[in-house]
Short mmCIF file of C-alpha atoms in Angstrom, two decimals:
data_model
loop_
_atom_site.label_atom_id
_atom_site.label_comp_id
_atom_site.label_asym_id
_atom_site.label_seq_id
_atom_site.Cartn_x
_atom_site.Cartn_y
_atom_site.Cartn_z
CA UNK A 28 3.56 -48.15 9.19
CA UNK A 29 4.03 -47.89 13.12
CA UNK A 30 6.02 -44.69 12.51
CA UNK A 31 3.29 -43.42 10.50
CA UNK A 32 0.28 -43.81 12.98
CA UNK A 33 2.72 -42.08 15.73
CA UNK A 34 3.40 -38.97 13.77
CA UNK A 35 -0.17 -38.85 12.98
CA UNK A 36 -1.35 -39.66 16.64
CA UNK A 37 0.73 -36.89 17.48
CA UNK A 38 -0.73 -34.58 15.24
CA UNK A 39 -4.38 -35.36 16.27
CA UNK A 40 -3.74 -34.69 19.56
CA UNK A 41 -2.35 -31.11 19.10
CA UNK A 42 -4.95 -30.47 16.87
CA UNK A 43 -7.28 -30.13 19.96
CA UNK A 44 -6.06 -27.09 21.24
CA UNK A 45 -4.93 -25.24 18.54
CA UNK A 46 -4.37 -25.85 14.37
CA UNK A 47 -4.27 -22.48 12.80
CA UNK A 48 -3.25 -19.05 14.02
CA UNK A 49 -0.59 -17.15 12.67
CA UNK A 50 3.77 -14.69 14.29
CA UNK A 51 6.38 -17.17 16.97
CA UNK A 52 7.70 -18.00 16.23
CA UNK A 53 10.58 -20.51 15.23
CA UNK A 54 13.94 -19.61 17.06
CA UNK A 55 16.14 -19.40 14.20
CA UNK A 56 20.17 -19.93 13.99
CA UNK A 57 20.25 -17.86 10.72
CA UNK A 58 23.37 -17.13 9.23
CA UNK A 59 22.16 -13.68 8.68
CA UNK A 60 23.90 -11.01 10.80
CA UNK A 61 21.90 -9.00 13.95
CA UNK A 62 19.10 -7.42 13.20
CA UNK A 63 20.03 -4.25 14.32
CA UNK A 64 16.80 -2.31 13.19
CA UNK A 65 14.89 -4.38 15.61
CA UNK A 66 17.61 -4.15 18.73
CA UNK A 67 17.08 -1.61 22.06
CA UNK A 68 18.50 1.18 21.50
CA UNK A 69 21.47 2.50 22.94
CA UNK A 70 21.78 5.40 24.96
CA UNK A 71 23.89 7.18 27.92
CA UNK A 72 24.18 4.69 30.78
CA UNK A 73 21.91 5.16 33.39
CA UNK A 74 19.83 3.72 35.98
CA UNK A 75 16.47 2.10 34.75
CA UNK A 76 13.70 3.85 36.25
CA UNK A 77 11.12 1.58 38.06
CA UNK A 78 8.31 0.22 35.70
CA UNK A 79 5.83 -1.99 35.56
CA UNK A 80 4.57 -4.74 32.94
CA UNK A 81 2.38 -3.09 29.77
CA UNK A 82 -1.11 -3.49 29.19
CA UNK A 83 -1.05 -5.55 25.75
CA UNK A 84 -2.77 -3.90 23.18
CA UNK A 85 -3.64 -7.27 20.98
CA UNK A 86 -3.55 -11.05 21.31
CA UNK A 87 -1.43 -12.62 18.60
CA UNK A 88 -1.89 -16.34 18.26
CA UNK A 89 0.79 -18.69 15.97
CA UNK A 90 1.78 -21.76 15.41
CA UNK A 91 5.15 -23.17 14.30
CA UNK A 92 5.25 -26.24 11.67
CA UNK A 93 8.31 -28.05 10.62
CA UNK A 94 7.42 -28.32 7.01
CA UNK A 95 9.36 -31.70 4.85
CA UNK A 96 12.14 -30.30 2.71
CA UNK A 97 10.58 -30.27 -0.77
CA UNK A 98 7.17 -29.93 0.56
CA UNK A 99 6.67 -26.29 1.29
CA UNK A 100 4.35 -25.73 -1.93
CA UNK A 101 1.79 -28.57 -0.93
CA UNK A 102 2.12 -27.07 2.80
CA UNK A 103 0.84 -23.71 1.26
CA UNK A 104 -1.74 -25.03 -0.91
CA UNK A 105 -3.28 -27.06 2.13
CA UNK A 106 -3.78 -23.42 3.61
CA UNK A 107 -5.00 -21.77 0.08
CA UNK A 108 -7.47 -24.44 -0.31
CA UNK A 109 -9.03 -24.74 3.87
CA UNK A 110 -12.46 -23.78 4.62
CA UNK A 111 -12.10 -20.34 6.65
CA UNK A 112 -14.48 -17.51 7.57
CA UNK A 113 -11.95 -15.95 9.83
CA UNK A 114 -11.88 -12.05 8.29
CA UNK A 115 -15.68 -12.34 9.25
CA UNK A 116 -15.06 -12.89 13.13
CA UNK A 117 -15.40 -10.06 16.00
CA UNK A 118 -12.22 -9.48 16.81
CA UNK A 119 -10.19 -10.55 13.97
CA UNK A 120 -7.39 -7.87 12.47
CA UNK A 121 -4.54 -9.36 10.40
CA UNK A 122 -3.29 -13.00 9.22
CA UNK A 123 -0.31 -14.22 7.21
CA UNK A 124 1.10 -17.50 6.52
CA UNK A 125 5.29 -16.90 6.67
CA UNK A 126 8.08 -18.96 5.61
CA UNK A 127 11.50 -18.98 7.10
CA UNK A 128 13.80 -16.96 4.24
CA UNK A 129 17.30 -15.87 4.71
CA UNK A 130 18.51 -12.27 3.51
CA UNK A 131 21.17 -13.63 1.58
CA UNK A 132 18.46 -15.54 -0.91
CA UNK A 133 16.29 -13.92 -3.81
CA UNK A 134 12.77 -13.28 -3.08
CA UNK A 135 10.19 -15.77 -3.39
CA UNK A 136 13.12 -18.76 -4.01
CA UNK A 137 11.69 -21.10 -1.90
CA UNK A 138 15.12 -22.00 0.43
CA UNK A 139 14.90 -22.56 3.77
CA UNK A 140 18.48 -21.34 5.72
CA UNK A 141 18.25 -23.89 8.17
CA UNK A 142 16.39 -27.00 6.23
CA UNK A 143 13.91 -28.69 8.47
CA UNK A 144 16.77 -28.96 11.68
CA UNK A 145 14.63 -26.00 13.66
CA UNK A 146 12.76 -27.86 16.26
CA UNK A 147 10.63 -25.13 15.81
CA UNK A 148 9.33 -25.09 12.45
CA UNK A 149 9.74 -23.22 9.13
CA UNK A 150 6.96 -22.22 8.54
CA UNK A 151 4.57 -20.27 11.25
CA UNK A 152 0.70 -19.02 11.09
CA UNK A 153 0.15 -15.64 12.39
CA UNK A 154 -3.11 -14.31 13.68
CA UNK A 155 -3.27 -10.62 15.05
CA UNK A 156 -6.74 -10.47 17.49
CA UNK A 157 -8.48 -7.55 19.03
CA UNK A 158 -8.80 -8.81 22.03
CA UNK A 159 -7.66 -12.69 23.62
CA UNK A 160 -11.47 -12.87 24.14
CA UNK A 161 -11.96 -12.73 20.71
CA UNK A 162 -9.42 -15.56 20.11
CA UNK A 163 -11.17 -17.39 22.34
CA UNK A 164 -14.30 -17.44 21.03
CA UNK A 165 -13.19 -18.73 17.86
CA UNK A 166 -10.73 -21.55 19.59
CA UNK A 167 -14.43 -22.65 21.01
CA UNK A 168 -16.43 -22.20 18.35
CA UNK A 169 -17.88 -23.68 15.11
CA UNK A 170 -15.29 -21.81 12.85
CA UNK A 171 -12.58 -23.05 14.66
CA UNK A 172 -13.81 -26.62 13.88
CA UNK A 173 -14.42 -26.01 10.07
CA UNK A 174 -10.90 -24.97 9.49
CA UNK A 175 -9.32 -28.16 11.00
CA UNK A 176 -11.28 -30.28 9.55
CA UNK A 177 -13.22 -31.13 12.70
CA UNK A 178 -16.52 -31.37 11.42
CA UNK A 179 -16.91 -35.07 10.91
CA UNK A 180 -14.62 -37.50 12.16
CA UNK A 181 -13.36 -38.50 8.35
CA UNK A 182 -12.74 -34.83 7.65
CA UNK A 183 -10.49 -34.52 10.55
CA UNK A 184 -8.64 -37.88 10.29
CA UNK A 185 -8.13 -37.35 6.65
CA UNK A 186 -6.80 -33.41 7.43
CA UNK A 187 -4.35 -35.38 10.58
CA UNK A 188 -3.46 -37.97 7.41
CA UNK A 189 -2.63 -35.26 4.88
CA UNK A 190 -0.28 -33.45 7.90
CA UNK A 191 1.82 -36.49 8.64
CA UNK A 192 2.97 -36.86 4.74
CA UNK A 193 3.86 -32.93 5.06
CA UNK A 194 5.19 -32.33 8.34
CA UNK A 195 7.90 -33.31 10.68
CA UNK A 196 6.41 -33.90 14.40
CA UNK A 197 3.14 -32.15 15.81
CA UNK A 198 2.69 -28.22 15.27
CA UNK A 199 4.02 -26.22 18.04
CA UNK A 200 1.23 -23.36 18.69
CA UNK A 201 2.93 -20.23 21.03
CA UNK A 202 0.55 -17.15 22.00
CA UNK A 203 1.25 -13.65 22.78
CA UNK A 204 0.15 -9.95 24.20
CA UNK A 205 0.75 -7.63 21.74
CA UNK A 206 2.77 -4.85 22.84
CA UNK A 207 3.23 -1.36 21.60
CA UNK A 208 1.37 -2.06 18.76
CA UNK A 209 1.61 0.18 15.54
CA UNK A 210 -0.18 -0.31 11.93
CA UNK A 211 -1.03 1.63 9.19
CA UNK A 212 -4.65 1.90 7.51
CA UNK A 213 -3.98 -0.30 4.65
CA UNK A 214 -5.12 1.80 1.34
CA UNK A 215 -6.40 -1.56 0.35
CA UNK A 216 -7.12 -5.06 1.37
CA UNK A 217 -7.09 -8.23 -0.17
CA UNK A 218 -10.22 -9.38 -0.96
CA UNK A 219 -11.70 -12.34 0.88
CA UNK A 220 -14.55 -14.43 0.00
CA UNK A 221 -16.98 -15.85 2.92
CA UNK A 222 -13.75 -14.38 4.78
CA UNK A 223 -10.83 -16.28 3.35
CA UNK A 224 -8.46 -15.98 0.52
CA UNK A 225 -9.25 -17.54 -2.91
CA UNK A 226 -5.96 -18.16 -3.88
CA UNK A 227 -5.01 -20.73 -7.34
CA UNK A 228 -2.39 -22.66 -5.88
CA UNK A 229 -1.14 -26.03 -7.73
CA UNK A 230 1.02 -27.65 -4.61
CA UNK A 231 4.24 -27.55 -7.01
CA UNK A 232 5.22 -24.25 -6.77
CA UNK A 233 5.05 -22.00 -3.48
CA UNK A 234 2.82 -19.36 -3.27
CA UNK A 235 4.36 -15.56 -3.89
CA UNK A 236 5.35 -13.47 -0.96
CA UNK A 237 2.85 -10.59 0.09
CA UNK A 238 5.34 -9.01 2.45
CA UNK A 239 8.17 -9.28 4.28
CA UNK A 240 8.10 -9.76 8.13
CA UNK A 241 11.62 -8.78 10.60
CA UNK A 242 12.01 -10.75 13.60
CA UNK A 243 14.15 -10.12 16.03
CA UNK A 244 14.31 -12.43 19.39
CA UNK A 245 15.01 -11.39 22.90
CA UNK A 246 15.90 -13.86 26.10
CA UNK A 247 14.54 -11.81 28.82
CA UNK A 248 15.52 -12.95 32.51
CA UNK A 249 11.22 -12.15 34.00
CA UNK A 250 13.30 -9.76 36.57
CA UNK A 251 14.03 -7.49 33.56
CA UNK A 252 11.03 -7.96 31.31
CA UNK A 253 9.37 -4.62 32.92
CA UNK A 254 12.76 -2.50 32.04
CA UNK A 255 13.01 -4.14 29.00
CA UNK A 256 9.62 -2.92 27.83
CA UNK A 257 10.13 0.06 29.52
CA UNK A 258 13.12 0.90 27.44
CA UNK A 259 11.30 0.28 24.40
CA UNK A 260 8.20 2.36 25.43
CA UNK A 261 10.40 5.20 25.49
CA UNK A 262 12.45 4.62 22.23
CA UNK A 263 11.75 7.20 19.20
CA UNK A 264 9.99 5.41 16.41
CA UNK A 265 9.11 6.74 13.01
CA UNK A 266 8.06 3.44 11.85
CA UNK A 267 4.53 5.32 10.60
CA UNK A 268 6.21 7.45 8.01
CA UNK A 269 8.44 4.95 6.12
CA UNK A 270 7.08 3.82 2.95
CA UNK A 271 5.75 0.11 2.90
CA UNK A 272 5.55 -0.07 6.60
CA UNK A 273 2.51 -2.29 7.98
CA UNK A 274 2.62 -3.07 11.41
CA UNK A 275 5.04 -3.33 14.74
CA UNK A 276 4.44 -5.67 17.12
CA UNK A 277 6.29 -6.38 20.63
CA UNK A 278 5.20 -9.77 20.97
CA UNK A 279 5.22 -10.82 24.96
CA UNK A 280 5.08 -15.08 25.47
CA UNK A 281 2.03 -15.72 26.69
CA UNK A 282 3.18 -18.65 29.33
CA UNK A 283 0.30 -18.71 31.19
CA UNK A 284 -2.07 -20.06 27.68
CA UNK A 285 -3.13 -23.73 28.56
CA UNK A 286 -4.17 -25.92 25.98
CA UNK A 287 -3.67 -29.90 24.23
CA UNK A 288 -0.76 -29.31 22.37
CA UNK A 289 0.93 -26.28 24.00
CA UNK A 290 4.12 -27.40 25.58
CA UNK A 291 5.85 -24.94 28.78
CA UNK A 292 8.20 -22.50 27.49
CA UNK A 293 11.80 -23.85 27.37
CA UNK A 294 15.07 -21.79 27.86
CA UNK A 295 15.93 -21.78 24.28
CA UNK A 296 12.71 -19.87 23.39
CA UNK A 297 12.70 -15.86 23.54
CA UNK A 298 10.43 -14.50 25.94
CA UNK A 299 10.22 -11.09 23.44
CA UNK A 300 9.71 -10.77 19.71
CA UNK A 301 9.41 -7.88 17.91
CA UNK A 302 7.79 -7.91 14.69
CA UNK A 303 8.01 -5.81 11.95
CA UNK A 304 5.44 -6.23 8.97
CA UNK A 305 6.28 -4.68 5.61
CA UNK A 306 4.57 -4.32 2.11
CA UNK A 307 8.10 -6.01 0.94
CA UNK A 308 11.55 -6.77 0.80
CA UNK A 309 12.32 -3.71 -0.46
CA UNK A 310 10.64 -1.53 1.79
CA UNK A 311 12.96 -3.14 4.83
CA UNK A 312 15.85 -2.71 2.90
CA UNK A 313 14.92 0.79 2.39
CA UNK A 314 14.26 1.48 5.90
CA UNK A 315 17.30 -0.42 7.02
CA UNK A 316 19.33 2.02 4.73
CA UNK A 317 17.87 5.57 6.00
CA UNK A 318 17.18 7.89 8.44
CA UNK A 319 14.81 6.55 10.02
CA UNK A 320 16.87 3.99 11.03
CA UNK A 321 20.17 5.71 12.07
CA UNK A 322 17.34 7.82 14.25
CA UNK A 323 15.61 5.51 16.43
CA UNK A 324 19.02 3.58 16.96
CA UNK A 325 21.25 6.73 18.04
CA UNK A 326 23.31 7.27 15.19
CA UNK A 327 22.68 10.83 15.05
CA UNK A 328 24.02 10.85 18.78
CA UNK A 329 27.98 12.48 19.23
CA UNK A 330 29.72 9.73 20.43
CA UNK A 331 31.42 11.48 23.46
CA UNK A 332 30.47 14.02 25.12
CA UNK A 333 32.42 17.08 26.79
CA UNK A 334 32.71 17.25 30.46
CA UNK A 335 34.60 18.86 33.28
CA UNK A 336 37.18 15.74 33.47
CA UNK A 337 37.25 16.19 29.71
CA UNK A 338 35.54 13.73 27.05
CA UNK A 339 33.77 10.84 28.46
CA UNK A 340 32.76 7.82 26.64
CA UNK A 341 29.56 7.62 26.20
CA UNK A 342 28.27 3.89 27.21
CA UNK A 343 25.20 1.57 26.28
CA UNK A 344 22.52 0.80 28.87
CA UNK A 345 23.34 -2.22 30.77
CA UNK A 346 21.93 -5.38 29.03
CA UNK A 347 18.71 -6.75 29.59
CA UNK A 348 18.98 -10.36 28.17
CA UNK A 349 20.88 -13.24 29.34
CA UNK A 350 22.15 -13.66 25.31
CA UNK A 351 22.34 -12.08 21.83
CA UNK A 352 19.34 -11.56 20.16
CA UNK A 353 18.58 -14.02 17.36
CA UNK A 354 17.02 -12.20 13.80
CA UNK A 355 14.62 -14.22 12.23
CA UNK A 356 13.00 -13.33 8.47
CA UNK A 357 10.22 -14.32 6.90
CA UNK A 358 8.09 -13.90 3.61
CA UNK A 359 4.29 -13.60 4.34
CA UNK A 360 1.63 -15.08 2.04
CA UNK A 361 -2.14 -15.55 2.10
CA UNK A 362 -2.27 -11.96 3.97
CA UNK A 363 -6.24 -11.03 5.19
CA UNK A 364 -6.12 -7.87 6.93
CA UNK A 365 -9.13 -5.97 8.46
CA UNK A 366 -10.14 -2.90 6.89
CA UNK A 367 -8.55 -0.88 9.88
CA UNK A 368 -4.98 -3.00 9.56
CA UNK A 369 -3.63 -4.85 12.00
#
C-alpha cells in the first residue's frame, strides 16, 4: 500500500506541469537496424560553412509513459474516453497517440520490442502547435484542466489513481521547436466531436494504428547543432510527392521549457529527432524501397570521381554526433489533424 501512494504521489505531482501532449520521445534500443531514410546525408567532404540556429517553424509538445506490460489497451482507452476540446484551440495542428512497434512485428500486434525496460516510456503523446504561445495558453487554461481531470479534486485524484494501476513511474513530458517542417493538406480529416475523437474502445484490445511514424535520434554535441541543421536545410527532399506521406518534422529539445514534472535533459537523450508521419506502414516501406529514397541519400551519386591524381574516393562529411543514431518506430492512433495538416 506504501508503494502504491508513492507511484501515485509521483504521478500527481507531474501532472502539474504537463499530462497530455503528443512526438519524444522514448530513446529506444530497438533491435531494428539504422534508419537510414532518416540519416544526414552523405556527400563530398568539405568544410561546413558557418550557420546559425533555425527559426522553428512549430512547437511540438509530448510526453513519454511507461505503459504495464499487458496494459497497453486500457492505456488507450483512458485516452479514447478523456474529455478534450483540443482540435477547437488557436493554435492547434496535429495529435497522435503512438506506441513503440518494432519493424520486424505485424501491424497493429500489440508487442512492444523492448517491454516496459525504456526508462522512457512506450508509449508517447504527440501534439504539433502553431506557435509555443499557443501551447501555452492551453497548459494555462481551462482545457488543459478538463483533460487531466483537474476540475474537482475527486476527478483528478481518481484520474492520478487510475494512472498508478497502468503505468510504471511518473510521465516524462519533453518539448520541442519544430524544424523544417513539411505536411501535406490532408484530403480528409478525422472527424472530431466538441474537438476530440469518439472512438469505441473496450480496454481489451488496443486501438488500430492510423499511421505509421519514423524516428530517427541524433546526439548532437550544442557546438555542432547549427551545422547539423545546416546540413539538413540543404539536403534534397521529395518527401511531398511520395504517396502516404504526412508530415516531417526536425524536432529540436526544447531544454530551456520549465515546468513540475520536466526533468533536465540527460546525456542519454538525443538533442535531434526527426519525424516522419505516414498514412501507413506501407507507405514507409514504399518510400524506403524507391527513388525517392536512393535520391535524397546520394545513391544516384558515382562513387569516385576522376581527377588529375586519378580517381579519388569520394568521402562522407565529417560526423556531427558524438554516437550512432538510434531509429525508433511507432504506430499512431487517435490522430486529430487540423484541416490545413500538421
Amino acid at each position: 500500500m506504501k508503494l502504491f501512494f508513492l507511484s501515485a504521489a509521483c504521478l500527481i505531482g507531474s501532472a502539474h506541469a504537463f499530462g497530455v501532449a503528443p512526438p519524444r520521445v522514448a530513446v529506444s534500443r530497438s533491435s531494428s537496424s539504422a534508419l537510414p531514410s532518416t540519416a544526414a546525408p552523405e556527400s563530398v567532404a568539405a568544410p561546413e560553412k558557418e550557420a546559425k540556429l533555425l527559426a522553428r517553424d512549430r512547437y511540438v509538445a509530448t510526453n513519454r509513459f511507461t505503459v504495464r506490460p499487458g496494459k497497453g489497451a486500457k492505456f488507450e482507452k483512458r485516452w479514447a474516453d478523456r474529455s478534450s476540446r483540443l482540435a477547437s484551440l488557436d493554435g492547434f495542428r496535429y495529435f497522435h497517440l503512438m506506441r513503440r512497434v518494432s519493424l520486424d512485428d505485424e501491424a497493429n500486434s500489440g508487442i512492444d520490442p523492448l517491454s516496459s525496460t525504456d526508462p522512457f516510456g512506450n508509449y508517447v503523446s504527440f501534439t504539433i502547435w502553431k506557435e509555443k504561445k499557443n501551447f501555452n495558453a492551453w497548459r494555462a487554461g481551462d482545457a488543459f484542466k478538463e483533460a487531466h481531470g483537474g476540475t474537482s479534486l475527486f476527478a483528478f485524484v481518481t484520474t492520478m489513481v487510475s494512472s498508478a494501476m497502468v503505468l510504471v513511474g511518473a510521465p516524462k513530458p519533453a518539448f520541442y521547436d519544430g524544424l523544417l517542417q513539411q505536411s501535406v493538406v490532408p484530403e480528409s480529416v478525422p472527424e472530431t466531436v466538441d474537438g476530440w475523437r469518439s472512438v469505441d474502445a473496450d480496454g481489451k484490445d488496443i486501438l488500430p494504428a492510423e499511421c505509421f511514424v519514423a524516428m530517427n535520434q541524433f546526439f548532437v554535441p550544442s557546438d555542432n547543432a547549427a551545422a547539423f541543421e545546416q546540413r539538413w536545410k540543404d539536403r534534397t527532399s521529395k518527401l511531398r510527392e511520395c504517396d502516404g506521406f504526412v508530415s516531417f518534422t526536425m524536432l529540436r529539445r526544447d531544454i530551456k521549457a520549465k515546468g513540475h514534472g520536466i526533468s533536465p535533459m540527460g546525456e542519454e537523450e538525443p538533442t535531434y529527432t526527426s519525424c516522419t508521419v505516414w498514412k501507413d506502414r506501407a507507405s514507409f516501406e514504399g518510400w524506403r524501397s524507391g527513388t525517392a529514397f536512393k535520391e535524397a541519400h546520394g545513391e544516384k551519386r558515382e562513387e569516385k570521381e576522376s581527377g588529375e591524381e586519378g580517381e579519388q574516393q569520394r568521402l562522407p562529411p565529417a560526423s556531427l554526433w558524438s554516437k550512432p543514431p538510434v531509429p525508433v518506430f511507432y504506430e499512431g492512433t487517435l490522430v486529430i489533424s487540423s484541416p490545413d495538416g500538421a
